[in-house]
Amino acid sequence: MNTLGELTYYRGRVALRALLKALGIGPGDEVALQAFTCVAVPEGIMAAGARPLYIDIESDGLNMDAADLQRKLTPQTKAIVVQHTFGIPAEMDALMPVASRAGIPVIEDCCHTLESSYRGRAAGTFGLGAFYSFEWGKPVVVGIGGAARLNDEALAARVRSEYSAYLEPPRWKVARLQVQYAAHCILYRPSLFWPVRTLYHRLGSLGAAESNYNPIQAGRIAGDFSWRMAAPLQSRLRRKLGRLAELTRHSREVAAQYQNGLRSPSVRLPTIPGGCDWVPCRFPLRAVDKPSLLRKARAANVELAEWYATPIHPLKREEWPLIHYQPGSCLAAEQRCVEIVTLPTHPTVSRADVRRAVNFINSL
Ligand SMILES: *Cc1c(COP(=O)(O)O)cnc(C)c1O
């Protein structure tokens, strides 16, 4: 229906809000989403005026559980956001019938995937629409940014007509993003993961870096939600999407090396739904002892990320009321946060990095 370079927004959450608004969703409505997600998703939902309704993940997986979705839907639920976590396709054959029986539209969260497919059909083509993110850590990085994909003509027309009201972000913001992008290109590699992480968090807390997350302020919609993707980032996105096949091949190769090499009882490898083609955004492992594994990885300087560390990453328990998450409402998601670590599959991961990571984990 549209190409990914066409409807681009300041962030993925801005694209999500644009889709929800075009569906006519607003105050009084609920939007279902999975726990074990990023705060960007409830933020996009709340910026549309709606309330997030958290659905648990599969007892053994990382994506939305169809039975829990069925159980929790209410007459107020007006959309379902289905996330393909780390690029692993959600169980669409179980989820789509629940949505269509209830007559509720599906929006796919494709922030972790551009090329995965579920039983022969591309992720992002099941729902009425999908949204994407191009910030640090996503399959294609342009700085920060998002995009919407539409699979429905009427919805596409509405999203397009509202798109002209989106503004170019302020020039100083774009300049800062360009500097951050340049730094990212130099610094984002497995051997610098831990030192850079420390530095980035320091800069973020000083307000000097565009952090991944806005603290949500009740009743106030940040300016970000009125911006499109900055023009220079749009060109970068189109350029990078042109080289997508190369990125995809690399992340598949890296994941295959992890899959074949890892044989440690201290981690469990991911399970992928049958008949799916997974293009990994990160390679998730369930650790027997996550805190100790992260500590050792840091000491050994092996890139290993902790997200999602909380069901609505990176919000801590005391912040959960801000996004209406009830502790204990999604137990599998809460448990997964305690176990999950992820290995990188991004373009700078070399064969030597993979070997080092595999040897490190196998030697535990
Ligand atoms: C990154 C991400 C988003 C969107 O993030 P933005 O910062 O708004 O671009 C949404 N969902 C998931 C699962 C993500 O990881």
mmCIF file of C-alpha atoms and ligand atoms in Angstrom:
data_model
loop_
_atom_site.group_PDB
_atom_site.id
_atom_site.type_symbol
_atom_site.label_atom_id
_atom_site.label_comp_id
_atom_site.label_asym_id
_atom_site.label_seq_id
_atom_site.Cartn_x
_atom_site.Cartn_y
_atom_site.Cartn_z
ATOM 1 C CA MET A 1 0.000 0.000 0.000
ATOM 2 C CA ASN A 2 2.855 2.414 0.752
ATOM 3 C CA THR A 3 6.626 2.217 0.784
ATOM 4 C CA LEU A 4 8.445 2.446 4.103
ATOM 5 C CA GLY A 5 10.241 5.646 3.151
ATOM 6 C CA GLU A 6 6.972 7.498 2.541
ATOM 7 C CA LEU A 7 5.183 8.046 5.896
ATOM 8 C CA THR A 8 8.032 8.663 8.286
ATOM 9 C CA TYR A 9 7.747 10.162 11.746
ATOM 10 C CA TYR A 10 10.001 11.482 14.478
ATOM 11 C CA ARG A 11 9.814 8.140 16.289
ATOM 12 C CA GLY A 12 8.072 4.779 16.087
ATOM 13 C CA ARG A 13 5.651 5.793 18.845
ATOM 14 C CA VAL A 14 4.647 8.844 16.803
ATOM 15 C CA ALA A 15 3.786 6.559 13.877
ATOM 16 C CA LEU A 16 1.772 4.343 16.249
ATOM 17 C CA ARG A 17 -0.208 7.341 17.500
ATOM 18 C CA ALA A 18 -0.843 8.449 13.905
ATOM 19 C CA LEU A 19 -2.263 4.991 13.096
ATOM 20 C CA LEU A 20 -4.458 4.954 16.204
ATOM 21 C CA LYS A 21 -5.770 8.462 15.502
ATOM 22 C CA ALA A 22 -6.593 7.451 11.940
ATOM 23 C CA LEU A 23 -8.584 4.539 13.366
ATOM 24 C CA GLY A 24 -10.573 7.087 15.359
ATOM 25 C CA ILE A 25 -9.181 5.909 18.687
ATOM 26 C CA GLY A 26 -9.124 8.362 21.557
ATOM 27 C CA PRO A 27 -10.270 9.032 25.121
ATOM 28 C CA GLY A 28 -12.414 6.266 26.632
ATOM 29 C CA ASP A 29 -10.869 3.615 24.365
ATOM 30 C CA GLU A 30 -8.432 0.866 25.273
ATOM 31 C CA VAL A 31 -5.634 -0.492 23.139
ATOM 32 C CA ALA A 32 -4.282 -3.979 23.868
ATOM 33 C CA LEU A 33 -0.525 -4.532 23.774
ATOM 34 C CA GLN A 34 1.798 -7.090 25.232
ATOM 35 C CA ALA A 35 3.789 -6.590 28.391
ATOM 36 C CA PHE A 36 7.495 -7.319 27.755
ATOM 37 C CA THR A 37 7.684 -4.249 25.579
ATOM 38 C CA CYS A 38 9.231 -0.843 25.401
ATOM 39 C CA VAL A 39 7.633 2.210 27.037
ATOM 40 C CA ALA A 40 7.346 3.707 23.543
ATOM 41 C CA VAL A 41 4.240 1.597 22.906
ATOM 42 C CA PRO A 42 2.085 2.647 25.897
ATOM 43 C CA GLU A 43 3.379 6.164 25.327
ATOM 44 C CA GLY A 44 2.058 6.160 21.736
ATOM 45 C CA ILE A 45 -1.261 4.742 22.945
ATOM 46 C CA MET A 46 -1.591 7.311 25.723
ATOM 47 C CA ALA A 47 -0.585 10.139 23.387
ATOM 48 C CA ALA A 48 -3.646 9.169 21.313
ATOM 49 C CA GLY A 49 -5.719 9.620 24.486
ATOM 50 C CA ALA A 50 -6.393 5.892 24.943
ATOM 51 C CA ARG A 51 -5.543 3.563 27.799
ATOM 52 C CA PRO A 52 -3.138 0.635 27.469
ATOM 53 C CA LEU A 53 -4.519 -2.860 28.204
ATOM 54 C CA TYR A 54 -1.647 -5.225 28.968
ATOM 55 C CA ILE A 55 -1.726 -8.787 27.656
ATOM 56 C CA ASP A 56 0.711 -11.436 28.847
ATOM 57 C CA ILE A 57 3.209 -13.222 26.620
ATOM 58 C CA GLU A 58 3.229 -16.947 25.841
ATOM 59 C CA SER A 59 4.339 -19.038 28.808
ATOM 60 C CA ASP A 60 7.356 -20.200 26.817
ATOM 61 C CA GLY A 61 7.848 -17.337 24.360
ATOM 62 C CA LEU A 62 8.357 -13.608 23.926
ATOM 63 C CA ASN A 63 5.204 -12.630 22.033
ATOM 64 C CA MET A 64 1.536 -12.023 22.864
ATOM 65 C CA ASP A 65 -0.451 -14.972 24.198
ATOM 66 C CA ALA A 66 -3.712 -15.459 22.273
ATOM 67 C CA ALA A 67 -5.571 -17.030 25.215
ATOM 68 C CA ASP A 68 -4.724 -14.124 27.514
ATOM 69 C CA LEU A 69 -5.770 -11.680 24.768
ATOM 70 C CA GLN A 70 -9.128 -13.443 24.473
ATOM 71 C CA ARG A 71 -9.582 -13.324 28.255
ATOM 72 C CA LYS A 72 -8.731 -9.653 28.699
ATOM 73 C CA LEU A 73 -10.546 -7.974 25.765
ATOM 74 C CA THR A 74 -13.348 -5.644 26.815
ATOM 75 C CA PRO A 75 -16.029 -3.724 24.884
ATOM 76 C CA GLN A 76 -13.737 -0.675 25.146
ATOM 77 C CA THR A 77 -10.826 -2.390 23.361
ATOM 78 C CA LYS A 78 -10.566 -0.669 19.975
ATOM 79 C CA ALA A 79 -7.201 -1.916 18.654
ATOM 80 C CA ILE A 80 -4.631 -4.641 19.294
ATOM 81 C CA VAL A 81 -0.908 -3.984 18.904
ATOM 82 C CA VAL A 82 0.856 -7.238 18.014
ATOM 83 C CA GLN A 83 4.620 -7.105 18.556
ATOM 84 C CA HIS A 84 7.175 -9.341 16.818
ATOM 85 C CA THR A 85 9.743 -9.347 19.601
ATOM 86 C CA PHE A 86 13.396 -9.393 18.465
ATOM 87 C CA GLY A 87 12.010 -10.163 14.995
ATOM 88 C CA ILE A 88 10.474 -13.482 16.086
ATOM 89 C CA PRO A 89 7.074 -13.543 14.388
ATOM 90 C CA ALA A 90 4.110 -13.584 16.758
ATOM 91 C CA GLU A 91 1.711 -16.567 16.472
ATOM 92 C CA MET A 92 -0.547 -14.869 13.925
ATOM 93 C CA ASP A 93 -2.662 -17.995 13.323
ATOM 94 C CA ALA A 94 -3.709 -17.857 16.979
ATOM 95 C CA LEU A 95 -3.917 -14.059 17.402
ATOM 96 C CA MET A 96 -5.676 -12.942 14.201
ATOM 97 C CA PRO A 97 -8.815 -15.081 14.763
ATOM 98 C CA VAL A 98 -9.237 -13.637 18.287
ATOM 99 C CA ALA A 99 -9.039 -10.118 16.831
ATOM 100 C CA SER A 100 -11.359 -10.788 13.917
ATOM 101 C CA ARG A 101 -13.971 -12.603 16.038
ATOM 102 C CA ALA A 102 -14.091 -9.532 18.272
ATOM 103 C CA GLY A 103 -14.018 -7.202 15.249
ATOM 104 C CA ILE A 104 -10.973 -5.332 16.559
ATOM 105 C CA PRO A 105 -8.298 -4.021 14.167
ATOM 106 C CA VAL A 106 -4.693 -5.189 14.538
ATOM 107 C CA ILE A 107 -1.649 -2.907 14.268
ATOM 108 C CA GLU A 108 1.682 -4.723 14.080
ATOM 109 C CA ASP A 109 4.686 -3.480 16.030
ATOM 110 C CA CYS A 110 7.473 -4.159 13.519
ATOM 111 C CA CYS A 111 10.097 -2.118 15.362
ATOM 112 C CA HIS A 112 12.278 -5.244 15.596
ATOM 113 C CA THR A 113 11.677 -6.553 12.125
ATOM 114 C CA LEU A 114 11.694 -5.542 8.503
ATOM 115 C CA GLU A 115 12.022 -8.941 6.883
ATOM 116 C CA SER A 116 10.751 -11.738 9.120
ATOM 117 C CA SER A 117 7.836 -13.762 7.819
ATOM 118 C CA TYR A 118 5.197 -15.979 9.386
ATOM 119 C CA ARG A 119 4.210 -19.063 7.367
ATOM 120 C CA GLY A 120 5.097 -17.450 4.068
ATOM 121 C CA ARG A 121 3.619 -14.023 4.765
ATOM 122 C CA ALA A 122 5.701 -10.982 5.713
ATOM 123 C CA ALA A 123 5.391 -9.531 9.211
ATOM 124 C CA GLY A 124 3.694 -6.165 8.857
ATOM 125 C CA THR A 125 1.123 -7.354 6.284
ATOM 126 C CA PHE A 126 -1.355 -9.021 8.670
ATOM 127 C CA GLY A 127 -2.830 -5.983 10.409
ATOM 128 C CA LEU A 128 -4.542 -2.890 8.993
ATOM 129 C CA GLY A 129 -1.217 -1.210 9.534
ATOM 130 C CA ALA A 130 2.200 -1.556 11.121
ATOM 131 C CA PHE A 131 4.786 0.759 12.610
ATOM 132 C CA TYR A 132 8.578 0.705 12.553
ATOM 133 C CA SER A 133 11.439 2.303 14.448
ATOM 134 C CA PHE A 134 14.913 3.209 13.224
ATOM 135 C CA GLU A 135 16.643 4.203 16.406
ATOM 136 C CA TRP A 136 19.749 2.742 18.016
ATOM 137 C CA GLY A 137 19.407 -1.014 18.392
ATOM 138 C CA LYS A 138 16.826 -1.539 15.653
ATOM 139 C CA PRO A 139 17.486 -3.486 12.414
ATOM 140 C CA VAL A 140 18.043 -0.269 10.440
ATOM 141 C CA VAL A 141 19.433 2.709 12.352
ATOM 142 C CA VAL A 142 19.047 6.265 11.048
ATOM 143 C CA GLY A 143 19.315 8.116 14.357
ATOM 144 C CA ILE A 144 15.867 8.091 15.805
ATOM 145 C CA GLY A 145 12.802 7.778 13.649
ATOM 146 C CA GLY A 146 9.747 5.767 12.809
ATOM 147 C CA ALA A 147 7.489 4.887 9.921
ATOM 148 C CA ALA A 148 3.988 3.656 9.270
ATOM 149 C CA ARG A 149 2.927 0.983 6.838
ATOM 150 C CA LEU A 150 -0.692 0.769 5.724
ATOM 151 C CA ASN A 151 -2.455 -2.322 4.449
ATOM 152 C CA ASP A 152 -5.855 -0.707 4.116
ATOM 153 C CA GLU A 153 -6.759 1.881 1.479
ATOM 154 C CA ALA A 154 -9.219 3.898 3.598
ATOM 155 C CA LEU A 155 -6.862 4.022 6.575
ATOM 156 C CA ALA A 156 -3.968 4.964 4.291
ATOM 157 C CA ALA A 157 -5.963 7.901 2.917
ATOM 158 C CA ARG A 158 -6.649 9.172 6.446
ATOM 159 C CA VAL A 159 -3.037 8.797 7.580
ATOM 160 C CA ARG A 160 -1.810 10.596 4.436
ATOM 161 C CA SER A 161 -4.220 13.478 4.812
ATOM 162 C CA GLU A 162 -3.094 14.051 8.402
ATOM 163 C CA TYR A 163 0.570 13.669 7.537
ATOM 164 C CA SER A 164 0.873 17.159 6.036
ATOM 165 C CA ALA A 165 0.291 18.655 9.505
ATOM 166 C CA TYR A 166 3.488 17.035 10.839
ATOM 167 C CA LEU A 167 6.396 19.458 11.139
ATOM 168 C CA GLU A 168 10.121 19.210 10.525
ATOM 169 C CA PRO A 169 11.758 18.821 13.983
ATOM 170 C CA PRO A 170 13.595 21.875 15.364
ATOM 171 C CA ARG A 171 16.975 22.380 13.729
ATOM 172 C CA TRP A 172 18.970 22.051 16.947
ATOM 173 C CA LYS A 173 17.374 18.647 17.589
ATOM 174 C CA VAL A 174 18.306 17.445 14.123
ATOM 175 C CA ALA A 175 21.864 18.733 14.550
ATOM 176 C CA ARG A 176 22.165 16.897 17.854
ATOM 177 C CA LEU A 177 20.817 13.712 16.310
ATOM 178 C CA GLN A 178 23.319 13.961 13.472
ATOM 179 C CA VAL A 179 26.168 14.250 15.977
ATOM 180 C CA GLN A 180 24.796 11.271 17.891
ATOM 181 C CA TYR A 181 24.475 9.279 14.698
ATOM 182 C CA ALA A 182 28.099 10.001 13.796
ATOM 183 C CA ALA A 183 29.156 8.901 17.279
ATOM 184 C CA HIS A 184 27.018 5.779 16.934
ATOM 185 C CA CYS A 185 28.757 4.842 13.665
ATOM 186 C CA ILE A 186 32.158 5.089 15.332
ATOM 187 C CA LEU A 187 31.308 3.609 18.709
ATOM 188 C CA TYR A 188 28.625 1.006 18.142
ATOM 189 C CA ARG A 189 30.540 -2.243 18.059
ATOM 190 C CA PRO A 190 30.652 -5.187 20.420
ATOM 191 C CA SER A 191 34.076 -4.349 21.855
ATOM 192 C CA LEU A 192 32.870 -0.893 22.929
ATOM 193 C CA PHE A 193 29.407 -1.942 24.129
ATOM 194 C CA TRP A 194 30.001 -1.718 27.885
ATOM 195 C CA PRO A 195 32.132 1.466 27.995
ATOM 196 C CA VAL A 196 29.767 3.291 25.609
ATOM 197 C CA ARG A 197 26.723 2.183 27.532
ATOM 198 C CA THR A 198 28.086 3.751 30.699
ATOM 199 C CA LEU A 199 28.965 6.978 28.894
ATOM 200 C CA TYR A 200 25.611 7.190 27.098
ATOM 201 C CA HIS A 201 23.636 6.770 30.281
ATOM 202 C CA ARG A 202 25.675 9.542 31.895
ATOM 203 C CA LEU A 203 25.086 11.892 28.965
ATOM 204 C CA GLY A 204 21.389 10.952 28.906
ATOM 205 C CA SER A 205 20.974 11.797 32.561
ATOM 206 C CA LEU A 206 22.656 15.168 31.912
ATOM 207 C CA GLY A 207 20.201 15.799 29.059
ATOM 208 C CA ALA A 208 23.051 15.960 26.520
ATOM 209 C CA ALA A 209 21.939 12.943 24.470
ATOM 210 C CA GLU A 210 18.556 12.157 22.966
ATOM 211 C CA SER A 211 17.640 9.269 25.202
ATOM 212 C CA ASN A 212 15.374 6.480 24.031
ATOM 213 C CA TYR A 213 12.651 7.317 26.468
ATOM 214 C CA ASN A 214 10.669 10.356 27.483
ATOM 215 C CA PRO A 215 9.405 10.389 30.999
ATOM 216 C CA ILE A 216 5.639 10.365 30.573
ATOM 217 C CA GLN A 217 3.964 13.431 31.947
ATOM 218 C CA ALA A 218 0.291 12.877 32.543
ATOM 219 C CA GLY A 219 -1.908 15.007 30.348
ATOM 220 C CA ARG A 220 0.969 16.474 28.377
ATOM 221 C CA ILE A 221 1.877 15.352 24.901
ATOM 222 C CA ALA A 222 5.496 16.014 24.110
ATOM 223 C CA GLY A 223 6.268 18.120 21.035
ATOM 224 C CA ASP A 224 7.781 14.981 19.469
ATOM 225 C CA PHE A 225 4.297 13.795 18.579
ATOM 226 C CA SER A 226 3.827 16.597 16.059
ATOM 227 C CA TRP A 227 7.061 15.962 14.158
ATOM 228 C CA ARG A 228 7.922 13.887 11.133
ATOM 229 C CA MET A 229 11.311 12.323 10.508
ATOM 230 C CA ALA A 230 13.906 15.001 9.775
ATOM 231 C CA ALA A 231 14.712 15.321 6.058
ATOM 232 C CA PRO A 232 18.389 14.201 6.253
ATOM 233 C CA LEU A 233 17.322 11.132 8.229
ATOM 234 C CA GLN A 234 14.691 10.331 5.611
ATOM 235 C CA SER A 235 17.387 10.238 2.918
ATOM 236 C CA ARG A 236 19.532 8.038 5.127
ATOM 237 C CA LEU A 237 16.589 5.703 5.661
ATOM 238 C CA ARG A 238 15.954 5.320 1.923
ATOM 239 C CA ARG A 239 19.648 4.654 1.321
ATOM 240 C CA LYS A 240 19.789 2.026 4.049
ATOM 241 C CA LEU A 241 16.561 0.334 3.002
ATOM 242 C CA GLY A 242 18.194 -0.078 -0.396
ATOM 243 C CA ARG A 243 20.848 -2.231 1.274
ATOM 244 C CA LEU A 244 18.426 -4.204 3.415
ATOM 245 C CA ALA A 245 19.228 -7.571 1.827
ATOM 246 C CA GLU A 246 22.825 -7.255 2.986
ATOM 247 C CA LEU A 247 21.795 -6.444 6.587
ATOM 248 C CA THR A 248 19.354 -9.333 6.593
ATOM 249 C CA ARG A 249 21.917 -11.822 5.328
ATOM 250 C CA HIS A 250 24.385 -10.700 7.992
ATOM 251 C CA SER A 251 21.973 -10.968 10.922
ATOM 252 C CA ARG A 252 20.828 -14.419 9.741
ATOM 253 C CA GLU A 253 24.436 -15.628 9.503
ATOM 254 C CA VAL A 254 25.327 -14.318 12.946
ATOM 255 C CA ALA A 255 22.238 -15.918 14.501
ATOM 256 C CA ALA A 256 23.023 -19.247 12.838
ATOM 257 C CA GLN A 257 26.510 -19.143 14.341
ATOM 258 C CA TYR A 258 25.081 -18.527 17.818
ATOM 259 C CA GLN A 259 22.500 -21.252 17.292
ATOM 260 C CA ASN A 260 25.085 -23.804 16.203
ATOM 261 C CA GLY A 261 27.803 -22.791 18.653
ATOM 262 C CA LEU A 262 26.025 -22.262 21.965
ATOM 263 C CA ARG A 263 25.826 -25.305 24.183
ATOM 264 C CA SER A 264 25.821 -24.121 27.764
ATOM 265 C CA PRO A 265 23.320 -25.256 30.379
ATOM 266 C CA SER A 266 23.397 -21.708 31.753
ATOM 267 C CA VAL A 267 21.274 -20.394 28.847
ATOM 268 C CA ARG A 268 18.276 -21.550 26.811
ATOM 269 C CA LEU A 269 18.077 -20.804 23.109
ATOM 270 C CA PRO A 270 14.987 -19.135 21.609
ATOM 271 C CA THR A 271 12.086 -21.145 20.208
ATOM 272 C CA ILE A 272 10.676 -19.980 16.894
ATOM 273 C CA PRO A 273 7.109 -20.778 15.737
ATOM 274 C CA GLY A 274 7.091 -23.528 13.119
ATOM 275 C CA GLY A 275 7.274 -22.492 9.457
ATOM 276 C CA CYS A 276 8.595 -19.024 10.251
ATOM 277 C CA ASP A 277 11.458 -17.166 8.721
ATOM 278 C CA TRP A 278 13.150 -15.250 11.520
ATOM 279 C CA VAL A 279 15.420 -12.325 10.748
ATOM 280 C CA PRO A 280 16.828 -11.568 14.197
ATOM 281 C CA CYS A 281 17.160 -8.045 15.527
ATOM 282 C CA ARG A 282 18.892 -9.445 18.622
ATOM 283 C CA PHE A 283 19.496 -13.066 19.621
ATOM 284 C CA PRO A 284 17.633 -13.707 22.895
ATOM 285 C CA LEU A 285 18.754 -16.200 25.519
ATOM 286 C CA ARG A 286 17.038 -17.187 28.730
ATOM 287 C CA ALA A 287 19.662 -17.190 31.424
ATOM 288 C CA VAL A 288 19.549 -19.337 34.535
ATOM 289 C CA ASP A 289 21.226 -16.497 36.432
ATOM 290 C CA LYS A 290 20.857 -13.218 34.534
ATOM 291 C CA PRO A 291 22.555 -10.818 36.986
ATOM 292 C CA SER A 292 25.625 -13.005 37.232
ATOM 293 C CA LEU A 293 25.770 -13.546 33.464
ATOM 294 C CA LEU A 294 25.600 -9.781 32.826
ATOM 295 C CA ARG A 295 28.295 -9.123 35.410
ATOM 296 C CA LYS A 296 30.594 -11.679 33.856
ATOM 297 C CA ALA A 297 29.880 -10.428 30.325
ATOM 298 C CA ARG A 298 30.818 -6.922 31.385
ATOM 299 C CA ALA A 299 34.039 -8.153 32.969
ATOM 300 C CA ALA A 300 34.866 -10.167 29.831
ATOM 301 C CA ASN A 301 33.820 -7.236 27.615
ATOM 302 C CA VAL A 302 31.305 -9.329 25.672
ATOM 303 C CA GLU A 303 28.278 -7.446 24.329
ATOM 304 C CA LEU A 304 25.212 -8.725 26.141
ATOM 305 C CA ALA A 305 22.135 -6.553 26.611
ATOM 306 C CA GLU A 306 19.635 -6.797 29.430
ATOM 307 C CA TRP A 307 16.493 -5.602 27.679
ATOM 308 C CA TYR A 308 13.799 -5.987 28.471
ATOM 309 C CA ALA A 309 14.736 -5.653 32.094
ATOM 310 C CA THR A 310 11.207 -4.706 33.117
ATOM 311 C CA PRO A 311 7.796 -5.571 31.576
ATOM 312 C CA ILE A 312 7.547 -1.993 30.265
ATOM 313 C CA HIS A 313 11.203 -1.279 29.670
ATOM 314 C CA PRO A 314 12.902 0.664 31.173
ATOM 315 C CA LEU A 315 10.291 1.744 33.720
ATOM 316 C CA LYS A 316 10.901 0.656 37.277
ATOM 317 C CA ARG A 317 8.132 -0.706 39.458
ATOM 318 C CA GLU A 318 7.384 2.653 41.056
ATOM 319 C CA GLU A 319 6.842 4.138 37.577
ATOM 320 C CA TRP A 320 4.373 1.463 36.420
ATOM 321 C CA PRO A 321 1.274 3.424 37.550
ATOM 322 C CA LEU A 322 2.271 6.133 35.023
ATOM 323 C CA ILE A 323 1.491 3.773 32.161
ATOM 324 C CA HIS A 324 -1.276 1.872 34.010
ATOM 325 C CA TYR A 325 0.610 -1.398 34.367
ATOM 326 C CA GLN A 326 -0.621 -3.458 37.334
ATOM 327 C CA PRO A 327 2.080 -5.564 38.957
ATOM 328 C CA GLY A 328 1.207 -9.256 38.643
ATOM 329 C CA SER A 329 -1.125 -8.752 35.662
ATOM 330 C CA CYS A 330 1.325 -10.358 33.191
ATOM 331 C CA LEU A 331 3.294 -12.953 35.093
ATOM 332 C CA ALA A 332 5.054 -14.599 32.141
ATOM 333 C CA ALA A 333 6.319 -11.192 31.006
ATOM 334 C CA GLU A 334 7.568 -10.376 34.487
ATOM 335 C CA GLN A 335 9.327 -13.730 34.690
ATOM 336 C CA ARG A 336 10.923 -13.313 31.235
ATOM 337 C CA CYS A 337 12.469 -9.991 32.308
ATOM 338 C CA VAL A 338 14.274 -11.828 35.068
ATOM 339 C CA GLU A 339 15.778 -14.291 32.546
ATOM 340 C CA ILE A 340 16.345 -12.585 29.226
ATOM 341 C CA VAL A 341 19.653 -11.390 27.812
ATOM 342 C CA THR A 342 20.380 -10.710 24.156
ATOM 343 C CA LEU A 343 23.394 -11.093 21.919
ATOM 344 C CA PRO A 344 23.922 -8.658 19.042
ATOM 345 C CA THR A 345 23.339 -9.425 15.353
ATOM 346 C CA HIS A 346 23.921 -5.884 14.032
ATOM 347 C CA PRO A 347 26.199 -5.089 11.068
ATOM 348 C CA THR A 348 29.402 -4.525 13.044
ATOM 349 C CA VAL A 349 29.308 -7.974 14.693
ATOM 350 C CA SER A 350 32.249 -9.862 13.184
ATOM 351 C CA ARG A 351 32.928 -13.584 13.111
ATOM 352 C CA ALA A 352 35.540 -13.015 15.815
ATOM 353 C CA ASP A 353 32.942 -11.247 18.011
ATOM 354 C CA VAL A 354 30.585 -14.201 17.606
ATOM 355 C CA ARG A 355 33.343 -16.677 18.470
ATOM 356 C CA ARG A 356 34.261 -14.665 21.564
ATOM 357 C CA ALA A 357 30.642 -14.488 22.736
ATOM 358 C CA VAL A 358 30.051 -18.203 22.108
ATOM 359 C CA ASN A 359 33.264 -19.233 23.873
ATOM 360 C CA PHE A 360 32.474 -16.943 26.768
ATOM 361 C CA ILE A 361 29.020 -18.423 27.305
ATOM 362 C CA ASN A 362 30.126 -22.013 26.722
ATOM 363 C CA SER A 363 32.894 -21.609 29.278
ATOM 364 C CA LEU A 364 30.490 -20.614 32.075
HETATM 365 C C1 LIG B 1 11.954 0.730 19.819
HETATM 366 C C2 LIG B 1 10.607 0.209 19.961
HETATM 367 C C3 LIG B 1 9.474 0.980 19.670
HETATM 368 C C4 LIG B 1 9.474 2.410 19.180
HETATM 369 O O1 LIG B 1 10.468 3.207 19.676
HETATM 370 P P1 LIG B 1 10.624 4.729 19.248
HETATM 371 O O2 LIG B 1 11.689 5.205 20.171
HETATM 372 O O3 LIG B 1 9.329 5.416 19.483
HETATM 373 O O4 LIG B 1 11.037 4.771 17.810
HETATM 374 C C5 LIG B 1 8.240 0.364 19.765
HETATM 375 N N1 LIG B 1 8.115 -0.927 20.118
HETATM 376 C C6 LIG B 1 9.174 -1.680 20.409
HETATM 377 C C7 LIG B 1 8.954 -3.101 20.783
HETATM 378 C C8 LIG B 1 10.455 -1.146 20.364
HETATM 379 O O5 LIG B 1 11.508 -1.917 20.689
#
